[in-house]
Amino acid sequence: MKQLTKKIYIQTWGCQMNLADTEVIRSILTKNGYGFVPNEQEADVIMLNTCAIRENAHRKVYGRIQKIISDRCSVVSGQKKPLIGILGCMATNLRTDLLENKNLAIDFIAGPDSYKRLPNLIKEATIGKDHGSQNTDYKPFDVTLSEFETYSDITPSRQEGVNGWISVMRGCNNFCTFCVVPYTRGRERSRAVANVVEEAKILAAEGFKQVTLLGQNVNSYKHDSDDFASLIEAVSKVDGIERIRFTSPHPKDFPENLLQVIAHNPKVCKQIHYPIQAGNNRILDLMNRTYTREEILDHIAHIRTTIPNIGLSTDVIVGFCSETDQEFDETYDLMDKIMFDSAFIFKYSERKNTIASKKHADDVPEAVKTERIVRLNELQKAISLKKNAAHVGETHTILIEKLGTAKDPDKCIGRNDQNKIVVIPRGPYTIGDFIDVKITRGTPVALEGKILET
Ligand code: SAH
Ligand code: SF4
Ligand code: F3S
């Protein structure tokens, strides 16, 4: 009997690594005869590729699962009910709860290193369902973390756009005490340079102008004798790829050769995401970040001297275990001194299994965390405005990403080398064009520009 193609709906949360993983998942399942649909109503299988980084990410996914389950319960009898699969970082982090919680009637679980097993897991879940009742306790799962899996043999199935993600390494060995990633994604491993270059060539042939090299610690990339600088150099030789970005780096892995490549290779964007997390040495030590505020200041000064037009962004956590007002003030002061172009600021959120959750109390009251995040966001807003306003009058080359904005169909959006959003009046361009614009205004979140008169 001919097997009917199952239709899959996949929703993705979390970082770019997870988005890139969804492209890998699409590729694996398409090859195995599955089809994808744009909404859950048409789906035979609903897959949630989840994130576990903070409690609100977690809560959103749980809310979503409950909603899908309640929708599924209201399906009229006789109609087929979709299978629900949990993938991604919550799958590894919360497998016991997901497997044992009777209120979460999910059907299968796959962690970030088990996506090649998805066709089997879906088959096993289907058989389990057909044989058992709707509440069958049998849930196939695979959350094994691998020391080798990099999906280097899978060409991700990408959506159109100007930017293609390439995962060049997976996992993390750093064990920052607040962070769940080493537990959800396992140890670091990198793909061979030649293999990454092949993927960049495929992207260029498909019309992508930009690649973003991805990894939880992308600059810890290491394969045989190749380091991250040599990987970037090799990718920059691919014809058709005009811009190279990377995320997310760790401040500890910026050797001089990497800074030199960023400074001198014209395809490498002058942009570094530099997550400081905190500005007080006791807190940095408690977080196991392996650097001090003095080292950050020296390093940023060195980066700015080496690459004068560098765009810098950061991540900060406020209200980490036992952080006092004075210690927070040092983070505030450091942000004020460095003046990042932009910053992602988070309240500390205790995660199960992490070192901090075992060794330190999450004792900063919620109201204090809120007060600190508000203060730091206000500071950053003022800094971002100042930085962006300073670009007025300059000429920037932007890569057009979007025609028409949500608010205004007569505007279009591009990004400059420093990754800043530049909004310009809509003209005769298409997505993927590079154009030179004169910056006319800076806001806290973007630049505005106009086409250069020729
Ligand atoms: N590998 C990257 C970070 C990845 S997670 C790095 O080392 O910089 C992205 C950001 O989420 C982190 O930089 C951190 O600021 C934030 N984050 C991670 N765990 C968190 C937690 N438990 N609570 C609040 N924010 C957290
Ligand atoms: Fe998490 Fe630290 Fe690894 Fe980044 S470097 S993923 S913050 S453990
Ligand atoms: Fe979230 Fe996992 Fe990424 S926890 S931030 S999806 S690595």
Coordinates of C-alpha atoms and ligand atoms in Angstrom, one line a residue:
M1 CA 0.0 0.0 0.0
K2 CA 1.3 3.4 -0.9
Q3 CA 2.2 5.4 2.2
L4 CA 0.7 8.9 2.3
T5 CA 3.2 11.7 2.8
K6 CA 2.9 13.1 6.2
K7 CA 2.6 16.9 6.5
I8 CA 4.8 18.7 9.0
Y9 CA 4.4 22.0 10.7
I10 CA 7.5 23.3 12.6
Q11 CA 7.7 26.3 14.9
T12 CA 11.1 27.5 16.1
W13 CA 12.2 29.5 19.2
G14 CA 15.6 30.6 20.4
C15 CA 18.8 31.6 18.8
Q16 CA 20.1 31.5 15.2
M17 CA 21.5 28.0 15.9
N18 CA 18.0 26.8 16.4
L19 CA 16.8 28.5 13.2
A20 CA 19.7 26.9 11.3
D21 CA 18.8 23.5 12.9
T22 CA 15.3 23.9 11.6
E23 CA 16.7 24.2 8.1
V24 CA 18.7 20.9 8.7
I25 CA 15.5 19.2 10.0
R26 CA 13.5 20.3 6.9
S27 CA 16.2 18.9 4.7
I28 CA 16.4 15.5 6.5
L29 CA 12.6 15.1 6.5
T30 CA 12.1 16.3 3.0
K31 CA 14.6 13.7 1.8
N32 CA 12.6 11.1 3.7
G33 CA 9.4 11.9 1.9
Y34 CA 7.7 14.3 4.4
G35 CA 6.1 17.6 3.3
F36 CA 5.9 20.9 5.1
V37 CA 2.8 23.0 5.6
P38 CA 2.7 26.7 6.8
N39 CA 0.1 26.1 9.6
E40 CA -0.7 23.6 12.2
Q41 CA -4.3 23.1 11.1
E42 CA -3.1 21.2 8.0
A43 CA -0.4 19.2 9.8
D44 CA -0.1 15.5 10.6
V45 CA 2.9 16.3 12.8
I46 CA 3.5 19.4 14.8
M47 CA 7.1 19.9 15.8
L48 CA 8.3 22.6 18.3
N49 CA 12.0 23.4 18.1
T50 CA 12.5 24.8 21.5
C51 CA 14.8 27.1 23.6
A52 CA 15.6 26.7 27.2
I53 CA 17.8 29.8 27.8
R54 CA 15.5 31.7 30.2
E55 CA 12.4 30.9 32.1
N56 CA 10.2 33.0 29.7
A57 CA 11.4 31.0 26.7
H58 CA 10.5 27.9 28.5
R59 CA 7.1 29.3 29.6
K60 CA 6.2 30.2 26.1
V61 CA 6.8 26.7 24.8
Y62 CA 4.8 25.1 27.7
G63 CA 2.0 27.5 26.9
R64 CA 2.1 26.6 23.3
I65 CA 2.1 22.8 24.0
Q66 CA -0.9 23.2 26.3
K67 CA -2.7 25.2 23.5
I68 CA -1.9 22.6 20.9
I69 CA -3.1 19.8 23.2
S70 CA -6.3 21.5 24.0
D71 CA -6.9 22.2 20.2
R72 CA -6.2 18.6 19.6
C73 CA -8.7 17.5 22.2
S74 CA -11.4 19.6 20.5
V75 CA -10.8 17.9 17.1
V76 CA -14.1 16.1 16.1
S77 CA -14.0 12.4 16.5
G78 CA -13.0 10.5 13.4
Q79 CA -10.7 13.3 12.3
K80 CA -7.0 12.6 12.6
K81 CA -5.2 14.2 15.5
P82 CA -1.6 15.5 14.8
L83 CA 1.4 14.1 16.6
I84 CA 3.3 16.5 18.7
G85 CA 7.1 16.4 18.8
I86 CA 9.4 18.4 21.1
L87 CA 12.9 19.2 19.6
G88 CA 15.7 21.5 20.5
C89 CA 17.2 22.6 23.8
M90 CA 14.2 21.9 26.1
A91 CA 14.1 18.4 24.8
T92 CA 17.5 17.6 26.4
N93 CA 17.1 19.8 29.4
L94 CA 13.6 18.7 30.4
R95 CA 13.3 15.2 29.1
T96 CA 12.2 13.7 32.3
D97 CA 9.4 16.2 32.8
L98 CA 8.4 16.0 29.1
L99 CA 8.3 12.2 29.2
E100 CA 6.6 11.7 32.6
N101 CA 4.2 14.7 32.8
K102 CA 0.8 13.1 32.1
N103 CA -0.6 16.6 31.4
L104 CA 1.8 17.0 28.5
A105 CA 0.5 14.6 26.0
I106 CA 3.3 14.9 23.5
D107 CA 4.3 12.0 21.2
F108 CA 8.1 12.1 20.7
I109 CA 11.2 14.0 21.7
A110 CA 14.5 14.7 19.8
G111 CA 17.5 16.6 21.1
P112 CA 19.7 18.8 19.0
D113 CA 22.1 15.9 18.0
S114 CA 19.3 13.4 17.1
Y115 CA 17.7 15.0 14.1
K116 CA 18.8 12.2 11.7
R117 CA 16.7 9.9 13.8
L118 CA 13.5 12.0 13.3
P119 CA 12.1 9.9 10.5
N120 CA 12.3 6.8 12.8
L121 CA 11.0 8.7 15.8
I122 CA 8.0 9.9 13.9
K123 CA 7.3 6.3 12.6
E124 CA 7.6 4.9 16.0
A125 CA 5.3 7.5 17.4
T126 CA 2.8 6.9 14.7
I127 CA 2.8 3.1 15.4
G128 CA 2.5 3.8 19.1
K129 CA -0.5 5.9 18.5
D130 CA -2.2 3.6 16.1
H131 CA -1.8 0.6 18.5
G132 CA -2.5 2.4 21.7
S133 CA -5.1 4.8 22.9
Q134 CA -4.8 8.6 22.6
N135 CA -3.1 8.6 26.0
T136 CA -0.5 6.0 25.3
D137 CA 2.4 6.4 27.6
Y138 CA 4.9 5.3 24.9
K139 CA 6.9 8.3 23.7
P140 CA 9.9 7.5 21.5
F141 CA 12.8 9.8 22.3
D142 CA 16.5 10.4 21.6
V143 CA 18.3 13.1 23.5
T144 CA 21.8 11.7 23.2
L145 CA 24.4 14.4 22.9
S146 CA 27.1 13.5 20.4
E147 CA 30.8 14.4 20.4
F148 CA 30.9 14.3 16.6
E149 CA 27.5 15.2 15.1
T150 CA 27.8 18.4 13.0
Y151 CA 25.3 17.6 10.2
S152 CA 28.2 18.3 7.8
D153 CA 26.6 15.9 5.3
I154 CA 23.3 17.7 5.3
T155 CA 22.6 20.7 3.0
P156 CA 20.1 22.7 5.0
S157 CA 16.8 23.5 3.3
R158 CA 16.8 27.3 3.4
Q159 CA 14.2 29.9 3.0
E160 CA 14.9 32.7 0.5
G161 CA 16.7 35.9 1.7
V162 CA 20.0 37.7 1.5
N163 CA 21.6 35.9 4.4
G164 CA 22.4 32.2 4.7
W165 CA 23.3 30.7 8.1
I166 CA 26.1 28.1 8.3
S167 CA 26.6 26.3 11.5
V168 CA 30.4 25.8 11.7
M169 CA 30.7 24.4 15.2
R170 CA 28.2 23.1 17.8
G171 CA 28.2 22.9 21.5
C172 CA 30.0 24.7 24.3
N173 CA 32.8 23.8 26.7
N174 CA 32.7 27.0 28.8
F175 CA 30.2 26.2 31.5
C176 CA 29.4 29.8 32.4
T177 CA 27.7 29.0 35.7
F178 CA 24.3 30.6 34.7
C179 CA 24.0 28.9 31.3
V180 CA 22.1 25.8 30.2
V181 CA 23.7 25.5 26.8
P182 CA 26.5 23.1 27.6
Y183 CA 23.9 20.7 29.0
T184 CA 21.4 21.1 26.1
R185 CA 23.9 21.1 23.3
G186 CA 26.9 19.1 24.6
R187 CA 30.6 19.5 23.8
E188 CA 32.3 21.7 21.2
R189 CA 32.9 20.2 17.8
S190 CA 33.8 21.8 14.4
R191 CA 33.3 21.1 10.8
A192 CA 36.2 20.9 8.3
V193 CA 37.0 24.1 6.4
A194 CA 36.5 22.5 3.0
N195 CA 33.0 21.3 4.1
V196 CA 32.0 24.8 5.2
V197 CA 33.4 26.3 2.0
E198 CA 31.3 23.8 -0.1
E199 CA 28.2 25.0 1.7
A200 CA 29.1 28.6 1.1
K201 CA 29.5 27.8 -2.6
I202 CA 26.0 26.3 -2.6
L203 CA 24.6 29.4 -0.9
A204 CA 26.3 31.7 -3.4
A205 CA 24.9 29.6 -6.3
E206 CA 21.4 30.0 -4.8
G207 CA 21.9 33.8 -4.8
F208 CA 22.7 34.5 -1.1
K209 CA 25.0 37.5 -0.8
Q210 CA 25.9 37.1 2.9
V211 CA 26.7 34.2 5.1
T212 CA 26.7 34.2 8.9
L213 CA 28.9 31.6 10.4
L214 CA 27.2 30.2 13.5
G215 CA 28.2 28.5 16.7
Q216 CA 27.5 28.9 20.4
N217 CA 31.2 29.9 20.7
V218 CA 31.9 30.4 17.1
N219 CA 35.4 31.8 17.6
S220 CA 36.4 28.7 19.5
Y221 CA 36.2 27.0 16.0
K222 CA 39.0 24.5 15.7
H223 CA 39.5 21.8 13.1
D224 CA 42.8 20.0 12.7
S225 CA 45.2 22.9 12.2
D226 CA 42.6 25.4 11.1
D227 CA 41.3 28.1 13.5
F228 CA 38.5 30.6 13.1
A229 CA 40.6 33.2 11.2
S230 CA 41.6 30.6 8.6
L231 CA 38.0 29.5 8.2
I232 CA 36.9 33.0 7.6
E233 CA 39.7 33.6 5.0
A234 CA 38.7 30.4 3.2
V235 CA 35.0 31.4 3.1
S236 CA 35.9 34.9 1.9
K237 CA 37.4 33.3 -1.3
V238 CA 34.0 32.1 -2.4
D239 CA 32.8 34.1 -5.4
G240 CA 29.3 35.6 -4.9
I241 CA 29.5 35.8 -1.1
E242 CA 30.0 39.5 -0.5
R243 CA 29.6 39.8 3.2
I244 CA 30.6 37.5 6.1
R245 CA 29.3 37.8 9.6
F246 CA 29.6 35.5 12.6
T247 CA 27.9 34.9 15.9
S248 CA 28.1 34.3 18.8
P249 CA 31.7 34.8 19.8
H250 CA 33.2 34.7 23.3
P251 CA 35.5 37.5 24.4
K252 CA 38.3 35.0 25.4
D253 CA 38.8 33.8 21.7
F254 CA 39.9 36.9 19.8
P255 CA 43.5 36.2 18.9
E256 CA 45.4 38.9 16.9
N257 CA 45.1 36.9 13.6
L258 CA 41.3 37.0 13.9
L259 CA 41.3 40.8 14.5
Q260 CA 43.6 41.3 11.6
V261 CA 41.2 39.3 9.3
I262 CA 38.3 41.3 10.4
A263 CA 40.3 44.5 9.9
H264 CA 41.7 43.8 6.5
N265 CA 39.4 41.3 4.7
P266 CA 36.9 43.5 2.9
K267 CA 34.2 40.8 2.9
V268 CA 34.3 40.5 6.7
C269 CA 31.8 42.9 8.2
K270 CA 33.2 45.3 10.7
Q271 CA 31.0 44.1 13.5
I272 CA 31.6 42.2 16.7
H273 CA 29.1 40.9 19.2
Y274 CA 31.1 41.0 22.4
P275 CA 29.0 39.6 25.3
I276 CA 30.4 41.0 28.5
Q277 CA 27.6 39.7 30.8
A278 CA 28.7 41.9 33.8
G279 CA 31.1 44.6 34.8
N280 CA 32.1 43.6 38.3
N281 CA 35.0 41.2 38.9
R282 CA 33.4 39.2 41.7
I283 CA 30.3 38.6 39.6
L284 CA 32.3 37.8 36.5
D285 CA 34.2 35.2 38.5
L286 CA 31.0 33.7 39.9
M287 CA 29.8 33.5 36.4
N288 CA 33.0 31.8 35.3
R289 CA 33.5 34.2 32.4
T290 CA 37.3 34.0 32.8
Y291 CA 38.0 37.7 32.3
T292 CA 38.0 40.9 34.4
R293 CA 36.5 44.3 33.7
E294 CA 40.0 45.7 33.3
E295 CA 40.8 43.1 30.6
I296 CA 37.5 43.9 28.8
L297 CA 38.4 47.6 28.8
D298 CA 41.9 47.0 27.4
H299 CA 40.6 44.5 24.9
I300 CA 37.9 46.8 23.6
A301 CA 40.4 49.6 23.3
H302 CA 42.7 47.3 21.3
I303 CA 39.8 46.2 19.0
R304 CA 38.8 49.8 18.4
T305 CA 42.4 50.8 17.5
T306 CA 42.8 47.7 15.2
I307 CA 39.4 48.1 13.5
P308 CA 38.5 51.8 13.9
N309 CA 35.0 51.6 12.3
I310 CA 34.0 48.5 14.2
G311 CA 30.3 48.1 15.4
L312 CA 30.1 46.6 18.8
S313 CA 27.1 45.0 20.5
T314 CA 26.9 43.0 23.8
D315 CA 24.8 40.8 26.1
V316 CA 24.4 41.6 29.8
I317 CA 22.8 39.8 32.7
V318 CA 21.5 41.8 35.6
G319 CA 20.6 40.5 39.0
F320 CA 22.9 37.4 39.0
C321 CA 23.1 35.6 42.3
S322 CA 24.2 37.9 45.1
E323 CA 24.9 40.9 42.9
T324 CA 24.8 44.0 45.1
D325 CA 23.7 47.5 44.1
Q326 CA 27.4 48.6 44.0
E327 CA 28.3 45.6 41.9
F328 CA 25.5 46.4 39.5
D329 CA 26.7 50.1 39.4
E330 CA 30.1 48.7 38.1
T331 CA 28.2 47.0 35.2
Y332 CA 26.4 50.3 34.6
D333 CA 29.7 52.2 34.7
L334 CA 31.4 49.8 32.3
M335 CA 28.5 50.1 29.8
D336 CA 28.8 53.8 30.1
K337 CA 32.5 53.7 29.5
I338 CA 32.5 51.3 26.5
M339 CA 29.5 52.7 24.8
F340 CA 28.3 49.7 22.8
D341 CA 26.3 50.4 19.7
S342 CA 23.6 48.1 21.0
A343 CA 23.0 45.7 23.8
F344 CA 20.7 42.8 24.8
I345 CA 20.1 43.0 28.5
F346 CA 18.5 40.1 30.5
K347 CA 17.4 39.5 34.0
Y348 CA 19.1 36.5 35.5
S349 CA 16.9 33.5 35.2
E350 CA 17.9 30.4 37.1
R351 CA 18.1 27.3 34.9
K352 CA 17.9 23.7 36.1
N353 CA 21.1 21.7 36.2
T354 CA 23.4 24.7 35.9
I355 CA 26.3 25.3 38.3
A356 CA 24.7 28.5 39.6
S357 CA 21.5 26.7 40.3
K358 CA 23.4 24.2 42.5
K359 CA 25.9 26.5 44.2
H360 CA 24.3 29.9 44.5
A361 CA 20.9 31.3 45.5
D362 CA 18.9 33.3 43.0
D363 CA 18.5 35.9 45.7
V364 CA 18.2 39.2 44.0
P365 CA 14.5 40.2 44.3
E366 CA 12.5 40.4 41.1
A367 CA 11.8 44.1 41.7
V368 CA 15.5 44.8 42.0
K369 CA 16.2 43.0 38.8
T370 CA 13.5 45.0 37.1
E371 CA 14.9 48.3 38.4
R372 CA 18.4 47.4 37.2
I373 CA 17.3 46.3 33.7
V374 CA 15.2 49.5 33.3
R375 CA 18.2 51.6 34.3
L376 CA 20.6 49.8 32.0
N377 CA 18.2 49.9 29.1
E378 CA 17.7 53.6 29.6
L379 CA 21.4 54.2 29.6
Q380 CA 21.9 52.0 26.5
K381 CA 19.1 53.8 24.7
A382 CA 20.8 57.1 25.2
I383 CA 24.2 55.7 24.1
S384 CA 22.7 54.0 21.0
L385 CA 21.0 57.3 20.0
K386 CA 24.2 59.2 20.5
K387 CA 26.2 56.6 18.5
N388 CA 23.6 56.5 15.7
A389 CA 23.3 60.3 15.5
A390 CA 27.1 60.5 15.0
H391 CA 26.7 58.7 11.7
V392 CA 24.6 61.6 10.1
G393 CA 26.3 62.8 7.0
E394 CA 28.3 59.7 6.4
T395 CA 28.0 57.4 3.3
H396 CA 27.2 53.8 4.1
T397 CA 26.8 50.8 1.7
I398 CA 23.7 48.8 2.6
L399 CA 22.5 45.4 1.5
I400 CA 18.7 45.6 0.9
E401 CA 16.8 43.0 2.9
K402 CA 13.2 44.1 2.8
L403 CA 11.0 46.1 0.5
G404 CA 8.4 48.0 2.5
T405 CA 8.3 48.1 6.3
A406 CA 5.5 47.1 8.6
K407 CA 4.6 50.7 9.2
D408 CA 5.3 52.1 5.7
P409 CA 5.2 50.3 2.4
D410 CA 7.1 53.3 0.8
K411 CA 10.2 52.6 2.8
C412 CA 12.7 49.8 2.5
I413 CA 15.3 48.3 4.9
G414 CA 18.9 47.3 4.5
R415 CA 21.9 46.8 6.8
N416 CA 25.2 48.5 6.8
D417 CA 28.6 46.8 7.3
Q418 CA 28.3 47.3 11.1
N419 CA 24.9 45.4 11.1
K420 CA 22.9 48.6 11.7
I421 CA 19.4 48.8 10.2
V422 CA 19.2 51.6 7.7
V423 CA 15.7 52.7 6.5
I424 CA 15.5 54.5 3.2
P425 CA 12.7 55.6 0.9
R426 CA 11.6 52.9 -1.5
G427 CA 13.3 53.0 -4.9
P428 CA 13.8 50.8 -7.8
Y429 CA 15.8 48.2 -5.9
T430 CA 15.4 44.5 -5.3
I431 CA 16.3 42.4 -2.3
G432 CA 20.0 41.6 -2.4
D433 CA 21.1 44.9 -4.0
F434 CA 24.0 46.8 -2.5
I435 CA 23.5 50.6 -2.6
D436 CA 25.3 53.6 -1.2
V437 CA 23.2 55.9 1.0
K438 CA 23.8 59.1 2.9
I439 CA 22.8 58.9 6.6
T440 CA 20.2 61.6 7.4
R441 CA 19.1 60.6 10.9
G442 CA 19.9 58.3 13.8
T443 CA 17.3 56.9 16.2
P444 CA 18.0 54.6 19.2
V445 CA 17.3 51.5 17.1
A446 CA 18.2 52.4 13.5
L447 CA 19.6 54.8 11.0
E448 CA 17.7 56.6 8.3
G449 CA 19.2 57.5 4.9
K450 CA 18.7 58.7 1.4
I451 CA 20.1 57.7 -1.9
L452 CA 23.3 59.4 -2.9
E453 CA 22.8 61.9 -5.7
T454 CA 25.0 60.9 -8.6
Ligands
SAH1 N1 27.6 31.8 23.8 C1 27.2 33.1 24.0 C2 25.8 33.3 24.6 C3 24.7 32.4 24.2 S1 23.2 32.6 25.2 C4 28.2 33.8 24.9 O1 28.9 33.1 25.6 O2 28.2 35.0 24.9 C5 22.8 34.3 24.8 C6 22.7 35.2 26.0 O3 21.7 34.8 26.8 C7 23.9 35.2 26.8 O4 25.0 36.0 26.3 C8 23.4 35.7 28.2 O5 23.5 37.1 28.2 C9 22.0 35.3 28.1 N2 21.7 34.2 29.1 C10 22.2 32.9 29.1 N3 21.8 32.3 30.2 C11 21.0 33.1 30.9 C12 20.3 33.0 32.1 N4 20.3 31.9 32.8 N5 19.6 34.1 32.5 C13 19.6 35.2 31.8 N6 20.2 35.4 30.7 C14 21.0 34.3 30.2
SF4_2 FE1 26.5 29.6 27.7 FE2 28.9 30.6 28.4 FE3 28.7 28.7 26.6 FE4 27.9 31.1 26.0 S1 30.0 30.5 26.5 S2 26.8 29.2 25.5 S3 27.0 31.8 27.9 S4 28.1 28.5 28.7
F3S3 FE1 18.0 28.7 23.3 FE2 19.4 26.5 22.9 FE3 19.9 28.6 21.4 S1 18.8 27.3 24.8 S2 19.4 30.3 22.9 S3 18.0 27.5 21.4 S4 21.3 27.1 22.1

